[in-house]
PDB file of C-alpha atoms in Angstrom:
ATOM      1  CA  MET A  30       6.101  15.981  -8.421  1.00 97.00           C
ATOM      2  CA  VAL A  31       6.632  12.138  -8.632  1.00 98.00           C
ATOM      3  CA  ALA A  32       5.145   9.563  -6.926  1.00 98.00           C
ATOM      4  CA  LEU A  33       5.820   5.696  -6.388  1.00 99.00           C
ATOM      5  CA  VAL A  34       3.166   3.102  -5.936  1.00 98.00           C
ATOM      6  CA  THR A  35       3.827  -0.447  -5.264  1.00 98.00           C
ATOM      7  CA  GLY A  36       1.954  -3.182  -6.267  1.00 98.00           C
ATOM      8  CA  ALA A  37       0.124  -0.708  -8.737  1.00 98.00           C
ATOM      9  CA  GLN A  38      -0.724  -3.162 -11.402  1.00 97.00           C
ATOM     10  CA  GLN A  39      -4.565  -3.747  -9.702  1.00 96.00           C
ATOM     11  CA  GLY A  40      -6.816  -3.303  -6.726  1.00 97.00           C
ATOM     12  CA  ILE A  41      -5.819  -0.255  -4.163  1.00 98.00           C
ATOM     13  CA  GLY A  42      -2.431   0.580  -5.754  1.00 98.00           C
ATOM     14  CA  ARG A  43      -4.009   0.974  -9.299  1.00 98.00           C
ATOM     15  CA  ALA A  44      -6.402   3.693  -7.793  1.00 98.00           C
ATOM     16  CA  CYS A  45      -3.566   5.285  -5.965  1.00 98.00           C
ATOM     17  CA  ALA A  46      -1.558   5.460  -8.825  1.00 98.00           C
ATOM     18  CA  ILE A  47      -4.342   6.912 -10.919  1.00 98.00           C
ATOM     19  CA  ALA A  48      -5.663   9.341  -8.299  1.00 98.00           C
ATOM     20  CA  LEU A  49      -2.108  10.868  -7.630  1.00 98.00           C
ATOM     21  CA  ALA A  50      -1.845  11.083 -11.681  1.00 98.00           C
ATOM     22  CA  ALA A  51      -5.231  13.181 -11.240  1.00 98.00           C
ATOM     23  CA  ALA A  52      -3.398  15.108  -8.556  1.00 98.00           C
ATOM     24  CA  GLY A  53      -0.522  16.422 -10.722  1.00 98.00           C
ATOM     25  CA  TYR A  54       1.989  13.936 -10.251  1.00 98.00           C
ATOM     26  CA  ASP A  55       4.029  11.748 -12.765  1.00 98.00           C
ATOM     27  CA  VAL A  56       3.762   8.294 -11.682  1.00 98.00           C
ATOM     28  CA  ALA A  57       6.336   4.932 -11.298  1.00 98.00           C
ATOM     29  CA  VAL A  58       3.931   1.921 -11.827  1.00 98.00           C
ATOM     30  CA  ASN A  59       5.331  -0.926  -9.919  1.00 98.00           C
ATOM     31  CA  TRP A  60       4.286  -4.403 -10.941  1.00 98.00           C
ATOM     32  CA  LEU A  61       5.199  -7.871 -10.268  1.00 97.00           C
ATOM     33  CA  ASP A  62       3.594 -10.187 -12.636  1.00 95.00           C
ATOM     34  CA  ASP A  63       0.872  -8.811 -15.246  1.00 96.00           C
ATOM     35  CA  ARG A  64       2.513  -5.999 -17.601  1.00 97.00           C
ATOM     36  CA  ALA A  65      -0.816  -5.908 -19.548  1.00 98.00           C
ATOM     37  CA  ALA A  66      -2.491  -4.847 -16.352  1.00 98.00           C
ATOM     38  CA  ALA A  67       0.358  -2.340 -15.722  1.00 98.00           C
ATOM     39  CA  GLU A  68       0.523  -1.094 -19.176  1.00 98.00           C
ATOM     40  CA  ALA A  69      -3.144  -0.313 -18.609  1.00 98.00           C
ATOM     41  CA  VAL A  70      -2.837   1.704 -15.388  1.00 98.00           C
ATOM     42  CA  ALA A  71       0.059   3.484 -17.184  1.00 98.00           C
ATOM     43  CA  ALA A  72      -2.141   4.487 -20.265  1.00 98.00           C
ATOM     44  CA  GLU A  73      -4.926   6.262 -17.788  1.00 98.00           C
ATOM     45  CA  ILE A  74      -2.022   8.230 -16.144  1.00 98.00           C
ATOM     46  CA  ARG A  75      -0.989   9.361 -19.462  1.00 98.00           C
ATOM     47  CA  ALA A  76      -4.593   9.930 -20.382  1.00 98.00           C
ATOM     48  CA  LEU A  77      -4.265  12.502 -17.559  1.00 98.00           C
ATOM     49  CA  GLY A  78      -1.467  14.311 -18.775  1.00 98.00           C
ATOM     50  CA  ARG A  79       1.010  12.934 -16.754  1.00 98.00           C
ATOM     51  CA  GLN A  80       4.276  10.517 -17.321  1.00 98.00           C
ATOM     52  CA  ALA A  81       3.937   7.427 -16.407  1.00 98.00           C
ATOM     53  CA  ALA A  82       7.077   4.483 -15.946  1.00 98.00           C
ATOM     54  CA  LEU A  83       6.609   0.510 -15.691  1.00 98.00           C
ATOM     55  CA  VAL A  84       9.127  -0.327 -12.766  1.00 98.00           C
ATOM     56  CA  GLN A  85       8.708  -4.484 -12.400  1.00 98.00           C
ATOM     57  CA  GLY A  86       9.959  -5.877  -8.943  1.00 98.00           C
ATOM     58  CA  ASP A  87       9.413  -7.925  -6.344  1.00 98.00           C
ATOM     59  CA  VAL A  88       9.547  -5.978  -3.318  1.00 98.00           C
ATOM     60  CA  GLY A  89       9.625  -9.304  -0.998  1.00 97.00           C
ATOM     61  CA  ALA A  90      12.943 -10.373  -2.670  1.00 98.00           C
ATOM     62  CA  GLY A  91      14.932  -8.335  -0.401  1.00 98.00           C
ATOM     63  CA  ALA A  92      16.749  -4.950   0.488  1.00 98.00           C
ATOM     64  CA  PRO A  93      18.655  -4.856  -3.176  1.00 98.00           C
ATOM     65  CA  ALA A  94      15.217  -5.373  -5.184  1.00 98.00           C
ATOM     66  CA  CYS A  95      13.544  -2.719  -2.976  1.00 98.00           C
ATOM     67  CA  ALA A  96      16.445  -0.329  -3.978  1.00 98.00           C
ATOM     68  CA  ALA A  97      16.534  -1.159  -7.557  1.00 98.00           C
ATOM     69  CA  ILE A  98      12.585  -0.184  -7.454  1.00 98.00           C
ATOM     70  CA  VAL A  99      13.392   3.205  -6.341  1.00 98.00           C
ATOM     71  CA  GLU A 100      16.353   3.586  -8.441  1.00 98.00           C
ATOM     72  CA  ALA A 101      14.332   2.738 -11.453  1.00 98.00           C
ATOM     73  CA  ALA A 102      11.782   5.156 -10.645  1.00 98.00           C
ATOM     74  CA  ALA A 103      14.072   7.822  -9.830  1.00 98.00           C
ATOM     75  CA  ALA A 104      15.910   7.110 -13.166  1.00 98.00           C
ATOM     76  CA  ALA A 105      12.583   7.342 -15.381  1.00 98.00           C
ATOM     77  CA  LEU A 106      10.895  10.354 -13.772  1.00 98.00           C
ATOM     78  CA  GLY A 107      13.185  11.716 -10.858  1.00 98.00           C
ATOM     79  CA  THR A 108      13.416  11.353  -7.204  1.00 98.00           C
ATOM     80  CA  PRO A 109      10.199  10.299  -5.928  1.00 98.00           C
ATOM     81  CA  THR A 110       8.613  12.433  -3.218  1.00 98.00           C
ATOM     82  CA  VAL A 111       5.817  10.504  -2.602  1.00 98.00           C
ATOM     83  CA  LEU A 112       6.053   6.789  -2.289  1.00 98.00           C
ATOM     84  CA  VAL A 113       2.853   4.447  -1.481  1.00 98.00           C
ATOM     85  CA  ASN A 114       3.868   1.231  -0.082  1.00 98.00           C
ATOM     86  CA  ASN A 115       1.070  -0.983  -1.186  1.00 98.00           C
ATOM     87  CA  ALA A 116       2.232  -4.265  -2.647  1.00 98.00           C
ATOM     88  CA  GLY A 117       1.288  -7.091  -0.512  1.00 96.00           C
ATOM     89  CA  ILE A 118      -0.010 -10.572  -0.135  1.00 95.00           C
ATOM     90  CA  PHE A 119      -2.713 -12.490   2.230  1.00 92.00           C
ATOM     91  CA  PRO A 120      -2.684 -16.064   1.613  1.00 92.00           C
ATOM     92  CA  ARG A 121      -5.424 -17.510   3.891  1.00 91.00           C
ATOM     93  CA  ALA A 122      -3.920 -20.111   6.476  1.00 95.00           C
ATOM     94  CA  ASP A 123      -5.483 -21.811   9.245  1.00 94.00           C
ATOM     95  CA  PHE A 124      -3.182 -21.041  12.266  1.00 95.00           C
ATOM     96  CA  LEU A 125      -3.179 -24.685  13.118  1.00 97.00           C
ATOM     97  CA  ALA A 126      -2.354 -25.513   9.554  1.00 96.00           C
ATOM     98  CA  MET A 127       0.457 -22.656   8.790  1.00 96.00           C
ATOM     99  CA  GLN A 128       3.474 -23.649   7.386  1.00 97.00           C
ATOM    100  CA  GLU A 129       7.111 -21.452   8.186  1.00 98.00           C
ATOM    101  CA  ALA A 130       7.322 -20.899   4.687  1.00 97.00           C
ATOM    102  CA  GLU A 131       3.654 -19.068   4.555  1.00 97.00           C
ATOM    103  CA  TRP A 132       4.819 -17.034   7.376  1.00 97.00           C
ATOM    104  CA  ASP A 133       8.233 -16.159   5.922  1.00 98.00           C
ATOM    105  CA  ARG A 134       6.858 -15.004   2.567  1.00 98.00           C
ATOM    106  CA  VAL A 135       4.052 -12.603   4.008  1.00 98.00           C
ATOM    107  CA  LEU A 136       6.451 -10.932   6.345  1.00 98.00           C
ATOM    108  CA  ALA A 137       8.744 -10.823   3.591  1.00 98.00           C
ATOM    109  CA  VAL A 138       6.463  -8.850   1.251  1.00 98.00           C
ATOM    110  CA  ASN A 139       4.370  -6.846   3.463  1.00 98.00           C
ATOM    111  CA  LEU A 140       6.450  -6.038   6.311  1.00 98.00           C
ATOM    112  CA  LYS A 141      10.420  -6.521   5.300  1.00 98.00           C
ATOM    113  CA  GLY A 142       9.218  -4.864   1.584  1.00 98.00           C
ATOM    114  CA  SER A 143       7.673  -2.088   3.127  1.00 98.00           C
ATOM    115  CA  ALA A 144      10.481  -1.123   5.698  1.00 98.00           C
ATOM    116  CA  PHE A 145      13.303  -1.344   2.853  1.00 98.00           C
ATOM    117  CA  THR A 146      11.352   0.178   0.167  1.00 98.00           C
ATOM    118  CA  ALA A 147      10.790   2.965   2.312  1.00 98.00           C
ATOM    119  CA  GLN A 148      14.186   3.204   3.300  1.00 98.00           C
ATOM    120  CA  ALA A 149      15.486   3.424   0.215  1.00 98.00           C
ATOM    121  CA  ALA A 150      12.966   6.056  -0.838  1.00 98.00           C
ATOM    122  CA  ALA A 151      14.135   8.159   1.960  1.00 98.00           C
ATOM    123  CA  ARG A 152      17.604   7.801   1.211  1.00 98.00           C
ATOM    124  CA  ALA A 153      16.831   9.032  -1.958  1.00 98.00           C
ATOM    125  CA  MET A 154      15.042  12.236  -0.788  1.00 98.00           C
ATOM    126  CA  VAL A 155      17.733  12.869   1.376  1.00 98.00           C
ATOM    127  CA  ALA A 156      20.155  12.711  -1.082  1.00 98.00           C
ATOM    128  CA  ALA A 157      18.122  14.978  -3.337  1.00 98.00           C
ATOM    129  CA  GLY A 158      17.286  17.334  -0.420  1.00 97.00           C
ATOM    130  CA  VAL A 159      13.961  17.375  -1.001  1.00 97.00           C
ATOM    131  CA  PRO A 160      11.010  16.771   1.596  1.00 98.00           C
ATOM    132  CA  GLY A 161       8.541  13.950   0.914  1.00 98.00           C
ATOM    133  CA  CYS A 162       6.085  11.740   1.872  1.00 98.00           C
ATOM    134  CA  ILE A 163       5.445   7.720   2.895  1.00 99.00           C
ATOM    135  CA  ILE A 164       2.508   6.323   3.130  1.00 98.00           C
ATOM    136  CA  ASN A 165       2.300   2.803   3.961  1.00 98.00           C
ATOM    137  CA  LEU A 166      -0.857   0.459   3.833  1.00 98.00           C
ATOM    138  CA  ALA A 167      -1.950  -1.022   7.130  1.00 97.00           C
ATOM    139  CA  SER A 168      -5.298  -2.987   7.310  1.00 95.00           C
ATOM    140  CA  ALA A 169      -8.442  -3.414   9.399  1.00 90.00           C
ATOM    141  CA  ALA A 170      -6.826  -6.688  10.257  1.00 86.00           C
ATOM    142  CA  VAL A 171      -4.816  -5.190  12.915  1.00 87.00           C
ATOM    143  CA  ARG A 172      -7.796  -6.329  14.653  1.00 87.00           C
ATOM    144  CA  GLY A 173      -7.118  -9.950  14.184  1.00 88.00           C
ATOM    145  CA  THR A 174      -8.041 -12.394  11.816  1.00 88.00           C
ATOM    146  CA  PRO A 175      -8.475 -16.152  12.380  1.00 91.00           C
ATOM    147  CA  VAL A 176      -7.257 -16.967   8.815  1.00 91.00           C
ATOM    148  CA  GLY A 177      -4.451 -14.523   8.688  1.00 94.00           C
ATOM    149  CA  VAL A 178      -1.919 -14.777  11.778  1.00 96.00           C
ATOM    150  CA  HIS A 179       1.087 -13.859   9.967  1.00 97.00           C
ATOM    151  CA  TYR A 180      -1.178 -11.384   7.726  1.00 96.00           C
ATOM    152  CA  SER A 181      -2.293  -9.510  10.984  1.00 96.00           C
ATOM    153  CA  ALA A 182       1.336  -9.711  12.438  1.00 97.00           C
ATOM    154  CA  THR A 183       2.684  -7.727   9.289  1.00 97.00           C
ATOM    155  CA  LYS A 184       0.157  -5.130   9.389  1.00 97.00           C
ATOM    156  CA  ASN A 185       0.437  -4.457  13.048  1.00 97.00           C
ATOM    157  CA  GLY A 186       3.922  -4.540  12.050  1.00 98.00           C
ATOM    158  CA  VAL A 187       3.326  -1.567   9.417  1.00 98.00           C
ATOM    159  CA  VAL A 188       1.775   0.363  12.045  1.00 98.00           C
ATOM    160  CA  GLY A 189       4.860   0.224  14.237  1.00 98.00           C
ATOM    161  CA  ILE A 190       7.238   0.962  11.783  1.00 98.00           C
ATOM    162  CA  THR A 191       5.047   3.938  10.455  1.00 98.00           C
ATOM    163  CA  ARG A 192       5.545   5.301  13.795  1.00 98.00           C
ATOM    164  CA  SER A 193       9.181   4.639  14.494  1.00 98.00           C
ATOM    165  CA  MET A 194      10.152   5.807  10.442  1.00 98.00           C
ATOM    166  CA  ALA A 195       8.040   9.058  11.545  1.00 98.00           C
ATOM    167  CA  LEU A 196      10.250   9.727  14.079  1.00 98.00           C
ATOM    168  CA  ALA A 197      13.430   8.945  12.319  1.00 98.00           C
ATOM    169  CA  LEU A 198      12.393  10.649   9.298  1.00 98.00           C
ATOM    170  CA  ALA A 199      10.828  14.175  10.777  1.00 98.00           C
ATOM    171  CA  PRO A 200      14.381  15.539  10.912  1.00 98.00           C
ATOM    172  CA  HIS A 201      14.686  15.316   7.060  1.00 98.00           C
ATOM    173  CA  GLY A 202      11.205  16.987   6.430  1.00 98.00           C
ATOM    174  CA  ILE A 203       9.876  13.465   5.581  1.00 98.00           C
ATOM    175  CA  ARG A 204       6.370  12.544   6.722  1.00 98.00           C
ATOM    176  CA  VAL A 205       4.965   8.820   7.382  1.00 98.00           C
ATOM    177  CA  ASN A 206       1.706   7.558   7.871  1.00 98.00           C
ATOM    178  CA  ALA A 207      -0.471   4.545   7.164  1.00 98.00           C
ATOM    179  CA  ILE A 208      -3.890   3.795   5.746  1.00 98.00           C
ATOM    180  CA  ALA A 209      -5.737   1.063   7.094  1.00 97.00           C
ATOM    181  CA  PRO A 210      -8.488  -0.246   4.797  1.00 96.00           C
ATOM    182  CA  GLY A 211     -11.301  -2.312   5.785  1.00 94.00           C
ATOM    183  CA  LEU A 212     -13.568  -4.137   3.186  1.00 92.00           C
ATOM    184  CA  THR A 213     -12.913  -3.036  -0.203  1.00 93.00           C
ATOM    185  CA  ASP A 214     -13.944  -4.257  -3.664  1.00 87.00           C
ATOM    186  CA  THR A 215     -10.621  -5.903  -4.677  1.00 86.00           C
ATOM    187  CA  ALA A 216      -9.915  -9.292  -5.566  1.00 79.00           C
ATOM    188  CA  GLN A 217      -8.505  -9.877  -1.981  1.00 78.00           C
ATOM    189  CA  PRO A 218     -11.780 -10.232   0.119  1.00 77.00           C
ATOM    190  CA  ARG A 219     -13.025 -12.903  -2.845  1.00 77.00           C
ATOM    191  CA  TYR A 220     -10.576 -15.496  -1.779  1.00 72.00           C
ATOM    192  CA  GLY A 221     -12.819 -18.130  -0.462  1.00 70.00           C
ATOM    193  CA  ASN A 222     -15.842 -15.561  -0.515  1.00 78.00           C
ATOM    194  CA  THR A 223     -18.784 -15.527  -3.328  1.00 86.00           C
ATOM    195  CA  ASP A 224     -19.406 -12.210  -4.999  1.00 82.00           C
ATOM    196  CA  ASP A 225     -22.797 -12.284  -3.137  1.00 86.00           C
ATOM    197  CA  GLU A 226     -21.166 -13.082   0.210  1.00 88.00           C
ATOM    198  CA  VAL A 227     -18.531 -10.201  -0.224  1.00 87.00           C
ATOM    199  CA  ARG A 228     -21.955  -7.667  -1.056  1.00 88.00           C
ATOM    200  CA  ALA A 229     -23.682  -8.993   2.010  1.00 90.00           C
ATOM    201  CA  MET A 230     -20.388  -8.407   4.350  1.00 87.00           C
ATOM    202  CA  GLY A 231     -20.475  -4.664   2.859  1.00 90.00           C
ATOM    203  CA  ALA A 232     -24.096  -4.355   3.120  1.00 93.00           C
ATOM    204  CA  ALA A 233     -23.848  -5.002   7.185  1.00 92.00           C
ATOM    205  CA  LEU A 234     -20.956  -2.440   7.620  1.00 94.00           C
ATOM    206  CA  PRO A 235     -22.454   1.001   9.123  1.00 96.00           C
ATOM    207  CA  LEU A 236     -22.212   3.019   5.995  1.00 96.00           C
ATOM    208  CA  GLY A 237     -24.129   0.035   4.260  1.00 96.00           C
ATOM    209  CA  ARG A 238     -21.477  -0.710   1.547  1.00 95.00           C
ATOM    210  CA  LEU A 239     -17.961  -2.146   0.517  1.00 93.00           C
ATOM    211  CA  GLY A 240     -15.155   0.257   0.144  1.00 94.00           C
ATOM    212  CA  GLN A 241     -14.016   1.274  -3.067  1.00 96.00           C
ATOM    213  CA  PRO A 242     -10.253   1.413  -4.053  1.00 97.00           C
ATOM    214  CA  GLU A 243     -10.834   4.988  -4.926  1.00 98.00           C
ATOM    215  CA  ASP A 244     -12.063   5.727  -1.199  1.00 98.00           C
ATOM    216  CA  ILE A 245      -8.509   4.787  -0.271  1.00 98.00           C
ATOM    217  CA  ALA A 246      -6.769   6.253  -2.918  1.00 98.00           C
ATOM    218  CA  ALA A 247      -8.277   9.268  -1.789  1.00 98.00           C
ATOM    219  CA  MET A 248      -6.905   9.464   1.570  1.00 98.00           C
ATOM    220  CA  ALA A 249      -3.703   8.683  -0.135  1.00 98.00           C
ATOM    221  CA  VAL A 250      -3.933  11.774  -2.191  1.00 98.00           C
ATOM    222  CA  PHE A 251      -4.596  14.018   1.072  1.00 98.00           C
ATOM    223  CA  LEU A 252      -1.764  12.329   2.904  1.00 98.00           C
ATOM    224  CA  ALA A 253       0.725  13.381   0.097  1.00 98.00           C
ATOM    225  CA  SER A 254      -1.100  17.103   0.034  1.00 98.00           C
ATOM    226  CA  ALA A 255      -0.114  20.074   2.090  1.00 97.00           C
ATOM    227  CA  GLY A 256      -3.027  20.105   3.556  1.00 98.00           C
ATOM    228  CA  ALA A 257      -1.430  17.333   5.608  1.00 98.00           C
ATOM    229  CA  GLY A 258       1.784  19.234   6.196  1.00 98.00           C
ATOM    230  CA  TRP A 259       1.508  18.585   9.829  1.00 98.00           C
ATOM    231  CA  ILE A 260       0.357  15.282   9.999  1.00 98.00           C
ATOM    232  CA  THR A 261       3.021  12.219  10.698  1.00 98.00           C
ATOM    233  CA  GLY A 262       2.907   9.060  12.533  1.00 98.00           C
ATOM    234  CA  GLN A 263      -0.751   8.502  12.128  1.00 98.00           C
ATOM    235  CA  VAL A 264      -2.761   5.611  11.091  1.00 98.00           C
ATOM    236  CA  TYR A 265      -6.122   6.220   9.055  1.00 98.00           C
ATOM    237  CA  HIS A 266      -8.860   3.716   9.448  1.00 97.00           C
ATOM    238  CA  VAL A 267     -10.755   3.951   6.283  1.00 97.00           C
ATOM    239  CA  ASN A 268     -13.579   1.270   6.491  1.00 96.00           C
ATOM    240  CA  GLY A 269     -17.385   2.083   6.293  1.00 96.00           C
ATOM    241  CA  GLY A 270     -17.168   2.243  10.350  1.00 96.00           C
ATOM    242  CA  GLY A 271     -16.528  -1.487  10.168  1.00 93.00           C
ATOM    243  CA  TYR A 272     -13.687  -1.233  13.175  1.00 91.00           C
ATOM    244  CA  MET A 273     -13.389   1.829  15.543  1.00 92.00           C
ATOM    245  CA  PRO A 274     -10.274   1.604  17.242  1.00 85.00           C
TER     246      PRO A 274
END
């Protein structure tokens, strides 16, 4: 079994890569700009007795770059039957000051990158004649965030493409679902907040703590498993009760 995790050099992507390895997958670790961090993830995967391959690439660079990431993963480990579309960015921007270039970059990475990486992975699965699973990372920001109009647009878009791709790919035995994390203990919530402020936000959640990347990874492992074999087109909110749609 082979999984490809984008943006796996840190945070939720890193946790998903390691959790999938623990579940029996060889893992292609996509990374952008920190090879040492990616190597450390690969070392943890190998310590679990699984194969790991480093695949450098920017999903925001367009469809050919997304296809190249999938092709490199397949060349190294075999056709991925699980894709975790985790790579994403959230540069804060006041709406009244937001620039078009900021909008374009966030959409290129979070939405276009997710769509075309999924397309490339699905094409590889169909060509190999194997069923598979695509897991997209949405966000609790589907409810909106005042400093992330561009980010919220992409994450709402991820929900939309998840449902449409689930319909398009069901005849091929490919399931497509999304995970919408809430406040999680990664670098992302620390942009503009101190550690104490982030901990206080976690304590205010109904379950009384920040999410951990492993909380999100556990859902990814479930969605990739046979136990989720009749689940497609769904969005799972993993957020400690902070948002109840």
